Coordinates of C-alpha atoms in Angstrom, one line a residue:
M25 CA -21.3 -10.4 127.2
K26 CA -18.4 -12.6 128.5
R27 CA -19.9 -15.6 126.8
T28 CA -20.1 -13.7 123.5
A29 CA -16.4 -12.6 123.7
L30 CA -15.3 -16.1 124.5
F31 CA -17.3 -17.5 121.5
L32 CA -15.7 -14.9 119.1
A33 CA -12.2 -15.8 120.4
V34 CA -12.7 -19.5 119.8
C35 CA -14.0 -18.8 116.3
A36 CA -11.0 -16.6 115.5
L37 CA -8.6 -19.4 116.7
L38 CA -10.4 -22.0 114.6
G39 CA -10.5 -19.7 111.6
A40 CA -6.7 -19.2 111.8
C41 CA -6.1 -22.9 111.8
T42 CA -8.5 -23.5 108.8
P43 CA -6.7 -23.5 105.4
P44 CA -7.9 -21.0 102.9
S45 CA -10.1 -22.0 100.0
P46 CA -8.3 -22.3 96.6
A47 CA -9.9 -19.0 95.5
E48 CA -8.3 -17.3 98.4
E49 CA -4.8 -18.7 97.9
T50 CA -2.1 -16.2 96.7
P51 CA 1.1 -17.3 94.9
S52 CA 4.1 -17.5 97.1
I53 CA 7.0 -15.2 96.3
P54 CA 10.5 -16.6 96.6
G55 CA 12.0 -15.1 99.7
D56 CA 8.7 -14.3 101.5
E57 CA 9.3 -17.2 103.9
I58 CA 12.5 -15.6 104.9
L59 CA 11.2 -12.0 105.2
S60 CA 8.0 -13.0 107.0
P61 CA 8.2 -16.5 108.6
A62 CA 4.9 -18.1 109.4
P63 CA 4.5 -19.0 113.1
S64 CA 4.7 -22.6 113.9
I65 CA 4.6 -24.7 117.1
I66 CA 6.4 -27.6 115.4
P67 CA 10.2 -27.3 115.6
S68 CA 12.0 -26.8 112.2
P69 CA 13.9 -29.9 111.0
S70 CA 17.7 -29.7 111.0
P71 CA 19.2 -28.9 107.6
V72 CA 20.3 -31.9 105.6
P73 CA 23.8 -31.6 104.1
D74 CA 24.1 -31.7 100.3
P75 CA 25.7 -35.0 99.4
S76 CA 27.3 -33.4 96.2
P77 CA 29.2 -30.3 97.1
S78 CA 29.3 -27.4 94.5
P79 CA 32.1 -27.7 91.9
P80 CA 35.1 -25.4 92.4
P81 CA 35.1 -22.1 90.5
D82 CA 36.1 -22.4 86.8
P83 CA 39.5 -20.6 86.4
I84 CA 38.8 -19.7 82.7
L85 CA 35.6 -17.9 83.7
E86 CA 37.4 -16.0 86.4
M87 CA 40.1 -14.8 84.0
D88 CA 40.0 -11.2 82.8
I89 CA 39.7 -12.1 79.1
W90 CA 36.0 -11.6 78.6
A91 CA 34.1 -8.7 77.1
A92 CA 31.0 -10.7 77.9
Q93 CA 31.0 -13.8 80.1
P94 CA 29.6 -17.0 78.5
S95 CA 25.8 -16.7 78.8
L96 CA 24.6 -16.1 75.3
R97 CA 22.4 -18.7 73.7
Y98 CA 22.2 -17.7 70.0
H99 CA 23.1 -20.1 67.2
H100 CA 24.9 -17.9 64.8
Y101 CA 27.1 -14.8 65.2
A102 CA 28.3 -12.3 62.6
P103 CA 31.4 -10.1 62.9
F104 CA 31.2 -6.8 64.8
T105 CA 30.7 -3.7 62.7
D106 CA 30.7 -0.3 64.4
G107 CA 30.3 -2.0 67.8
L108 CA 27.3 -4.2 66.9
A109 CA 27.0 -7.8 65.7
E110 CA 24.1 -9.6 64.2
V111 CA 23.1 -12.8 65.9
S112 CA 20.4 -15.4 65.2
I113 CA 18.6 -18.2 66.9
G114 CA 16.6 -21.0 65.4
G115 CA 16.9 -24.0 63.0
G116 CA 16.4 -22.1 59.7
Y117 CA 13.7 -20.1 57.9
P118 CA 11.0 -19.5 58.9
D119 CA 11.8 -20.3 62.5
T120 CA 15.1 -18.3 62.7
R121 CA 15.0 -15.0 64.6
Y122 CA 17.6 -12.3 64.3
A123 CA 18.9 -9.6 66.7
F124 CA 21.9 -7.3 67.2
V125 CA 24.1 -7.3 70.3
D126 CA 26.7 -4.8 71.5
Q127 CA 30.2 -5.4 72.7
T128 CA 29.0 -6.6 76.1
G129 CA 26.5 -9.1 74.6
R130 CA 23.5 -6.8 75.4
E131 CA 20.7 -7.2 73.0
V132 CA 20.1 -3.8 71.5
I133 CA 17.9 -4.8 68.6
P134 CA 15.4 -7.4 70.0
L135 CA 14.8 -10.7 68.2
A136 CA 12.9 -10.2 65.0
E137 CA 11.6 -12.3 62.1
R138 CA 14.2 -11.0 59.7
I139 CA 16.9 -8.3 59.4
V140 CA 18.1 -6.9 56.0
F141 CA 21.9 -6.7 55.7
S142 CA 23.5 -4.6 58.4
F143 CA 23.2 -1.0 59.6
S144 CA 23.3 1.7 56.9
E145 CA 23.5 5.3 57.8
G146 CA 22.5 4.5 61.4
L147 CA 19.4 2.5 60.6
V148 CA 18.7 -1.2 59.9
A149 CA 15.6 -2.7 58.2
V150 CA 13.8 -5.1 60.6
Q151 CA 10.7 -7.3 60.1
R152 CA 8.4 -7.7 63.0
G153 CA 5.3 -9.7 62.4
E154 CA 4.4 -9.4 58.7
K155 CA 5.8 -5.9 58.1
W156 CA 9.1 -4.1 57.8
G157 CA 10.4 -0.9 59.4
Y158 CA 13.6 0.7 60.5
E159 CA 15.3 0.8 63.9
D160 CA 18.3 2.6 65.2
T161 CA 21.4 1.3 67.0
E162 CA 19.5 1.5 70.4
G163 CA 16.6 -0.6 69.1
R164 CA 14.3 2.4 68.9
V165 CA 11.7 2.3 66.1
V166 CA 12.5 5.3 63.8
I167 CA 10.2 4.4 60.9
P168 CA 7.1 2.2 61.7
H169 CA 6.8 -1.4 60.6
I170 CA 4.3 -0.8 57.7
Y171 CA 6.2 -2.0 54.6
D172 CA 6.1 -5.3 52.8
W173 CA 9.8 -5.1 52.0
T174 CA 12.7 -2.7 52.5
N175 CA 16.2 -1.9 51.3
P176 CA 19.1 -0.3 53.2
F177 CA 19.4 3.5 53.2
S178 CA 21.9 5.1 50.7
E179 CA 22.4 8.9 50.5
G180 CA 19.6 9.3 52.9
L181 CA 17.0 7.5 50.8
A182 CA 15.7 3.9 50.7
C183 CA 13.4 1.8 48.4
V184 CA 10.4 0.3 50.2
W185 CA 7.5 -1.8 49.0
I186 CA 3.7 -1.6 49.7
D187 CA 1.2 -3.8 47.8
E188 CA 3.9 -4.8 45.2
R189 CA 4.7 -1.2 44.3
I190 CA 8.0 0.5 45.1
G191 CA 8.4 4.0 46.5
I192 CA 11.3 5.9 48.1
I193 CA 11.4 7.4 51.6
D194 CA 13.8 9.5 53.6
K195 CA 15.2 8.7 57.0
T196 CA 12.2 10.2 58.7
G197 CA 9.8 8.0 56.8
V198 CA 8.6 10.8 54.5
E199 CA 7.6 9.6 51.1
V200 CA 9.9 11.2 48.5
V201 CA 8.9 9.2 45.5
P202 CA 5.3 7.8 45.3
F203 CA 4.6 4.0 45.3
M204 CA 4.3 3.4 41.6
Y205 CA 7.2 1.4 40.4
E206 CA 7.4 -2.4 39.7
N207 CA 11.1 -2.8 40.3
A208 CA 14.1 -0.6 41.1
Q209 CA 17.8 -0.4 41.5
W210 CA 18.6 -0.6 45.3
N211 CA 20.7 2.6 45.5
Y212 CA 21.4 5.8 43.6
T213 CA 24.5 5.9 41.5
E214 CA 25.8 9.2 40.2
G215 CA 22.5 10.8 41.3
L216 CA 20.3 8.4 39.3
K217 CA 18.3 5.3 40.0
A218 CA 17.0 2.7 37.5
V219 CA 13.3 2.1 38.0
K220 CA 10.7 0.0 36.1
L221 CA 7.2 1.2 35.1
D222 CA 4.7 -0.6 32.9
G223 CA 7.3 -3.2 31.9
K224 CA 10.0 -0.7 30.9
W225 CA 13.1 0.7 32.6
G226 CA 14.1 4.3 32.9
F227 CA 16.0 6.5 35.3
I228 CA 14.9 9.0 37.9
D229 CA 16.8 11.6 40.0
M230 CA 16.8 11.9 43.8
D231 CA 13.6 14.1 43.7
G232 CA 11.8 11.4 41.7
K233 CA 11.9 13.4 38.4
V234 CA 12.2 11.2 35.3
V235 CA 15.6 11.9 33.6
I236 CA 15.8 9.0 31.1
P237 CA 12.4 7.8 29.7
F238 CA 11.0 4.3 30.2
Q239 CA 12.2 2.6 27.0
Y240 CA 14.4 -0.3 28.0
D241 CA 13.5 -3.9 28.6
T242 CA 16.3 -4.5 31.1
V243 CA 19.3 -3.0 32.9
R244 CA 22.5 -4.8 33.9
W245 CA 22.2 -7.0 37.0
D246 CA 24.8 -9.0 39.0
Q247 CA 24.8 -12.7 39.9
G248 CA 22.8 -11.9 43.0
G249 CA 20.0 -10.3 41.0
A250 CA 20.8 -6.7 42.1
H251 CA 20.4 -4.1 39.3
H252 CA 23.2 -1.7 38.5
G253 CA 23.0 1.9 37.4
F254 CA 25.7 4.3 36.3
E255 CA 29.4 4.0 36.7
D256 CA 31.9 6.5 35.3
G257 CA 29.0 8.2 33.5
L258 CA 27.8 5.1 31.7
A259 CA 25.0 2.5 32.3
M260 CA 24.4 -0.8 30.5
V261 CA 20.9 -1.2 29.2
G262 CA 19.2 -3.8 27.0
N263 CA 16.2 -4.6 24.9
G264 CA 14.8 -8.1 24.1
S265 CA 13.7 -10.9 26.4
R266 CA 15.0 -13.9 28.3
E267 CA 13.4 -16.2 25.8
N268 CA 14.7 -14.6 22.6
G269 CA 17.9 -13.0 24.1
W270 CA 19.0 -9.5 24.8
L271 CA 20.8 -6.8 22.8
W272 CA 23.0 -4.7 25.0
G273 CA 24.5 -1.2 24.8
Y274 CA 25.6 1.7 27.0
I275 CA 23.9 5.1 27.6
D276 CA 25.3 8.2 29.3
T277 CA 23.6 10.2 32.1
Q278 CA 21.7 12.3 29.6
G279 CA 20.2 9.2 28.0
R280 CA 22.4 9.3 24.9
E281 CA 23.2 5.9 23.4
V282 CA 27.0 5.9 23.3
V283 CA 27.4 2.2 22.6
P284 CA 24.6 0.9 20.3
L285 CA 22.2 -1.8 21.6
K286 CA 23.4 -4.5 19.2
Y287 CA 25.6 -6.8 21.2
I288 CA 24.4 -10.1 22.5
S289 CA 26.7 -9.6 25.6
L290 CA 28.8 -6.8 26.9
G291 CA 31.4 -6.5 29.6
E292 CA 32.3 -3.7 32.0
F293 CA 34.8 -1.1 31.0
Y294 CA 38.4 -1.7 32.1
E295 CA 41.2 0.5 31.0
G296 CA 38.7 2.3 28.7
L297 CA 37.6 -0.8 26.8
A298 CA 34.8 -3.3 27.2
G299 CA 34.5 -6.8 25.7
A300 CA 31.6 -7.2 23.3
R301 CA 30.0 -10.2 21.5
T302 CA 28.1 -10.4 18.3
G303 CA 26.5 -13.2 16.2
D304 CA 24.3 -15.8 17.8
W305 CA 24.9 -18.9 20.0
E306 CA 23.7 -21.4 17.4
T307 CA 25.7 -20.4 14.4
G308 CA 28.7 -18.9 16.1
V309 CA 29.8 -15.8 18.0
Q310 CA 32.5 -13.2 17.4
C311 CA 34.1 -11.2 20.2
G312 CA 36.1 -8.0 20.2
F313 CA 36.4 -4.7 22.1
V314 CA 34.6 -1.3 22.1
D315 CA 35.7 2.0 23.6
I316 CA 33.6 4.4 25.7
N317 CA 32.5 6.2 22.5
G318 CA 31.1 2.9 21.0
R319 CA 34.0 2.5 18.5
E320 CA 35.1 -1.1 17.8
V321 CA 38.8 -0.8 18.4
T322 CA 39.7 -4.5 17.6
S323 CA 38.5 -6.9 15.0
F324 CA 35.8 -9.3 16.1
Q325 CA 37.6 -12.6 15.4
Y326 CA 37.7 -14.3 18.7
Q327 CA 35.2 -16.6 20.5
R328 CA 36.2 -15.5 24.0
V329 CA 37.7 -12.4 25.5
S330 CA 38.4 -11.2 29.1
S331 CA 38.8 -7.7 30.4
F332 CA 41.9 -5.6 30.1
R333 CA 44.5 -5.6 32.9
E334 CA 48.0 -4.1 32.7
G335 CA 47.4 -3.4 29.0
R336 CA 46.6 -7.0 28.1
A337 CA 43.4 -9.0 27.5
Q338 CA 43.0 -12.7 27.2
V339 CA 41.4 -13.9 23.9
A340 CA 40.6 -17.3 22.6
V341 CA 39.6 -19.1 19.4
G342 CA 37.8 -22.4 19.1
D343 CA 34.5 -23.8 20.4
F344 CA 33.1 -25.9 23.3
Q345 CA 33.2 -29.1 21.3
N346 CA 36.9 -29.0 20.2
G347 CA 38.2 -26.8 23.0
F348 CA 39.8 -23.3 23.0
L349 CA 43.3 -21.9 22.4
Y350 CA 44.3 -18.8 24.3
G351 CA 46.5 -15.8 23.7
Y352 CA 46.7 -12.1 24.6
I353 CA 46.2 -8.8 22.7
D354 CA 47.1 -5.2 23.5
Q355 CA 44.7 -2.2 23.5
T356 CA 45.1 -1.7 19.7
G357 CA 44.0 -5.3 19.1
R358 CA 47.5 -6.5 18.2
E359 CA 48.1 -10.1 19.1
I360 CA 51.1 -10.0 21.5
V361 CA 50.8 -13.7 22.5
P362 CA 49.4 -16.0 19.8
C363 CA 46.5 -18.3 20.6
I364 CA 48.5 -21.4 21.3
Y365 CA 47.8 -22.2 24.9
T366 CA 45.2 -24.7 26.1
N367 CA 44.5 -22.8 29.3
A368 CA 45.5 -19.3 30.5
Q369 CA 45.1 -17.0 33.4
P370 CA 42.3 -14.5 32.6
Y371 CA 44.4 -11.5 33.4
Y372 CA 48.0 -10.5 33.8
K373 CA 49.0 -9.9 37.3
D374 CA 52.3 -8.2 38.3
G375 CA 53.4 -8.5 34.7
L376 CA 53.0 -12.3 34.5
A377 CA 50.3 -14.8 33.3
V378 CA 50.1 -18.5 34.0
V379 CA 49.5 -20.6 30.9
Q380 CA 49.2 -24.3 30.0
K381 CA 50.8 -26.1 27.1
D382 CA 51.1 -29.9 26.4
G383 CA 49.4 -30.6 29.7
L384 CA 51.9 -28.7 31.9
Y385 CA 51.8 -25.2 33.3
G386 CA 54.3 -22.4 33.2
A387 CA 54.3 -18.6 33.1
I388 CA 55.0 -15.9 30.5
D389 CA 55.7 -12.2 30.7
K390 CA 53.7 -9.4 28.9
G391 CA 55.8 -9.9 25.8
G392 CA 55.1 -13.7 25.7
R393 CA 58.5 -14.7 26.9
I394 CA 58.5 -17.9 29.0
V395 CA 59.8 -17.0 32.4
L396 CA 58.6 -20.1 34.3
P397 CA 59.2 -23.5 32.5
F398 CA 56.3 -25.8 31.7
S399 CA 57.0 -28.3 34.4
Y400 CA 54.0 -28.3 36.7
E401 CA 50.9 -30.6 36.6
S402 CA 48.7 -27.9 38.0
V403 CA 48.8 -24.3 39.4
Y404 CA 46.4 -22.3 41.5
M405 CA 44.8 -19.5 39.5
E406 CA 41.3 -19.2 40.7
V407 CA 39.4 -15.9 40.8
Y408 CA 38.5 -14.8 44.4
N409 CA 36.5 -11.6 44.9
G410 CA 37.6 -10.4 41.5
D411 CA 41.3 -11.0 42.3
I412 CA 43.3 -13.4 40.1
A413 CA 45.2 -15.8 42.4
G414 CA 47.9 -16.9 39.9
F415 CA 50.9 -15.3 41.5
S416 CA 49.8 -14.2 45.0
E417 CA 52.1 -11.8 46.8
G418 CA 54.8 -12.8 44.2
V419 CA 54.4 -16.5 44.9
L420 CA 52.8 -19.2 42.7
T421 CA 51.2 -22.4 44.2
V422 CA 52.2 -25.4 42.0
M423 CA 51.7 -29.1 41.9
Q424 CA 54.2 -31.9 41.1
D425 CA 53.6 -35.6 41.6
G426 CA 50.2 -34.9 43.1
K427 CA 51.6 -32.7 45.9
Y428 CA 51.5 -28.9 46.3
G429 CA 54.3 -26.4 47.0
T430 CA 55.3 -22.8 46.1
V431 CA 57.8 -21.1 43.7
D432 CA 58.8 -17.5 43.1
K433 CA 58.6 -15.6 39.8
D434 CA 61.9 -17.1 38.7
G435 CA 60.9 -20.7 39.4
N436 CA 62.9 -21.0 42.6
E437 CA 61.4 -23.4 45.1
L438 CA 60.1 -21.8 48.2
A439 CA 58.0 -24.5 49.9
P440 CA 58.6 -28.1 48.7
C441 CA 55.8 -30.0 46.9
I442 CA 54.8 -32.1 50.0
Y443 CA 51.4 -30.8 50.8
D444 CA 48.1 -32.6 50.0
E445 CA 46.0 -29.5 50.1
V446 CA 46.6 -25.7 50.0
N447 CA 44.5 -22.7 50.0
G448 CA 46.3 -21.4 47.0
S449 CA 46.3 -17.7 47.9
F450 CA 48.2 -15.9 50.7
Y451 CA 46.5 -13.6 53.2
N452 CA 48.7 -11.2 55.1
G453 CA 51.6 -13.3 53.9
M454 CA 50.2 -16.6 55.2
M455 CA 48.5 -19.6 53.6
R456 CA 46.9 -22.7 55.2
V457 CA 48.4 -26.1 54.1
R458 CA 47.6 -29.7 54.9
L459 CA 49.5 -33.0 55.2
G460 CA 47.6 -36.2 55.0
A461 CA 45.6 -37.5 52.0
D462 CA 42.7 -39.1 53.9
W463 CA 40.7 -38.1 56.9
P464 CA 41.2 -38.6 59.9
D465 CA 44.9 -38.2 59.1
Y466 CA 44.6 -34.6 58.2
Q467 CA 47.3 -32.3 59.8
Y468 CA 47.0 -28.6 59.1
G469 CA 49.6 -25.9 59.4
V470 CA 50.5 -22.4 57.9
I471 CA 53.3 -21.4 55.6
D472 CA 54.6 -17.9 54.8
T473 CA 55.6 -16.5 51.4
K474 CA 59.1 -17.7 51.9
G475 CA 58.0 -21.3 52.3
N476 CA 58.6 -21.4 56.1
E477 CA 56.1 -23.5 58.1
V478 CA 55.3 -20.8 60.7
V479 CA 52.6 -23.0 62.2
P480 CA 53.6 -26.7 62.2
C481 CA 51.3 -29.2 60.6
E482 CA 50.0 -30.7 63.8
Y483 CA 46.4 -29.4 64.1
E484 CA 43.2 -31.2 63.2
D485 CA 41.9 -28.1 61.4
I486 CA 42.7 -24.4 60.8
Y487 CA 40.3 -21.8 59.5
W488 CA 41.4 -20.9 56.0
S489 CA 41.5 -17.1 56.6
F490 CA 43.1 -15.0 59.4
S491 CA 42.1 -11.8 61.0
E492 CA 43.6 -9.2 63.4
G493 CA 46.8 -11.3 63.5
L494 CA 45.3 -14.5 64.9
I495 CA 44.7 -18.0 63.5
I496 CA 41.9 -20.3 64.8
A497 CA 43.1 -23.9 65.1
K498 CA 41.7 -27.1 66.4
K499 CA 43.3 -29.7 68.6
N500 CA 41.8 -32.7 70.5
G501 CA 38.4 -31.7 69.1
L502 CA 38.4 -28.1 70.6
W503 CA 39.5 -24.7 69.2
G504 CA 42.0 -22.2 70.3
Y505 CA 43.9 -19.1 69.0
I506 CA 47.4 -18.9 67.6
D507 CA 49.4 -15.8 66.6
L508 CA 51.1 -15.5 63.2
N509 CA 54.4 -16.7 64.7
G510 CA 52.8 -20.0 65.7
R511 CA 52.6 -19.2 69.4
E512 CA 49.5 -20.7 71.1
L513 CA 47.7 -17.8 72.8
T514 CA 44.9 -19.8 74.4
P515 CA 44.5 -23.4 75.5
F516 CA 42.3 -25.5 73.1
I517 CA 39.1 -25.2 75.2
F518 CA 36.4 -23.8 72.9
E519 CA 33.7 -25.8 71.3
Q520 CA 33.4 -23.2 68.6
A521 CA 35.4 -20.0 67.8
Y522 CA 35.0 -17.1 65.5
H523 CA 37.4 -14.6 64.0
F524 CA 38.2 -11.4 65.8
S525 CA 36.5 -8.2 64.5
E526 CA 37.0 -4.8 66.1
G527 CA 39.0 -6.6 68.8
L528 CA 36.2 -9.0 69.8
A529 CA 35.4 -12.7 69.0
F530 CA 32.5 -14.9 69.8
V531 CA 33.4 -18.3 71.4
R532 CA 31.4 -21.2 72.8
Y533 CA 32.7 -22.5 76.1
R534 CA 30.9 -25.3 78.1
G535 CA 27.8 -24.9 76.0
L536 CA 27.4 -21.1 76.3
W537 CA 28.6 -18.3 74.1
G538 CA 30.7 -15.4 75.3
I539 CA 32.8 -12.6 73.8
L540 CA 36.6 -12.6 74.1
S541 CA 38.5 -9.3 74.2
L542 CA 41.6 -9.4 72.1
E543 CA 43.3 -6.6 74.2
K544 CA 42.7 -8.6 77.4
L545 CA 43.6 -11.9 75.7
L546 CA 47.1 -10.6 74.7
E547 CA 47.8 -9.7 78.3
A548 CA 46.5 -13.0 79.8
N549 CA 48.5 -15.8 81.3
F550 CA 46.8 -19.2 81.0
S551 CA 49.5 -21.1 82.8

C-alpha cells in the first residue's frame, strides 16, 4: 500500500512538470499572470528600466476645449445637424462606409455601405449589404433593410423601390401606395406627387388616388435630376421627347391646362410672370412672357429673357455667332432700358444692375440712368445659390489694372484695387481677399464692407466662408481659428479643421480627429 501511494505521488509530480499537449493549451488572458502567478523555483529577473521614458503629457489634450478627445479615425466629416454628424471612412465608392456620430463622437448609426442625405422626420435611409432600410437617431432599425433604393421621408411618407418598381410607405413601413410606378417625384407638394406609369406621367394624392391622369411625357426636373411638382398651384409638364424636343406648359391642381403646352422652354413664375420661348433652335427662337392664366403679356421679339426681379427683367437680341445686346423691360413689356449693352446682370438687385459697354463695366438704376461710370475692367456678378452677387451688401467688387477692390453704390472707393483674388461676395459683412499673383507667395486676409482689412493678409490660406463668427486660417502648414475681429483664438496646430456647426467642429490633431467645443474654446487660454 505504501509503495502504491509513493508511486502515485511521483507520477503526480512528473505530470505537473510535463508541458500540456497543444490540444490542451488554453489562450492566456492579459492580467492572469498577475491575478494567479504560477509557482516557480527560479527567482524572477530584476526589471530592466525603459531606455526611452514616456513623453510628457500633451497640454493641448489636457485643455478643457474638447467635446470629444482626438480618437476618431474617419476620413470625412459633415456639419452637425440636430446633434448628429455624418462621417465616412474609405477611399471612395464602393469602398467608402458611412456612419453618424453624436456630439461626443459616439457612433450612433454604425458604419454602413451608404446613407441617403441626412435625417428626415427622425429617420435616415441606410444601406446594409445590398438592401436599404430606415434607422432612427439611436441606430435602431425602424423599417427593415428590404428595399433596392429609398428616399427621405416627407409628410410621413417615403418613396421606396423593389424590383425596379416604386411604392410609398409610411414611417412604420406600411405600404400606402403599391409598388407599380416606374418613376416618381421624391416628395409631395401641395398634397400631390408626380408619378410615371407605362411611360406617362400623372399625379396622385397622399392616399395613392390618381388625381391627374397619366398623359404627359415629362414633368419639370432640376439640374440634379429631381422632378418637381406643384408650386403656387401650378406644375410644369411637357410632351415630346429628348430626341425631338419638348413642348412645355403649366397645369393646375385639377389638371386644367392654364398655360398651353406649346413652348419649347418655360421658366418659373416670378412676380406673376414666366419667361417663354417659341420657334426652333435651327431657324431661330423668340422669347417673351406669359402670366399665370397663360396670356402672353409681352411681344415675343427677344432671343433671351431672364426672370422678373424688382419689376424688371433682362432681355436680349442677337445670336451666338454675332453676340447679344442686353436691356431691361417692365411687366407690361415696355423697354425701359434699350438693348445696347454687351453684358448685363441677369436681375436688378437693390435697384441697381451692373452692365457693360465698350469693354468697361458700370451700373444703372431701374430707369436706365448711369449711376456708376463705365470705368472698370471687370466686376463680380456671378450667381450663387440663386442670389445675384453684383452689389453684395451694398458693395460692388471691381477690377482695375488687373487688381481687385470694392466701391459703394455711388462709386466711392472702399477697398483699393490691390488684391490679386477676391471671393466677390460678402458673408456676414466679410470677404476673403488675397495678395500675391503666384503660389507660394499667396497671402490671404479678410476685408469688411467698409474696405477695412480686419484680418491682415499674412496667412497661407483662409476658408472662403465663415460660420458661427469664426474664420479658419492656415499658418506654417497648420490650421487655426480666428474671430471676425482678427484675433487668433487658437494656435495654428491642427492638420485639418472644419467649420463650427451647432457649436462643434471636427479637427485633426496629431493624426487623430476630435471635436472642439466653441463654448469651451472661447473661455480657453492657450498661453
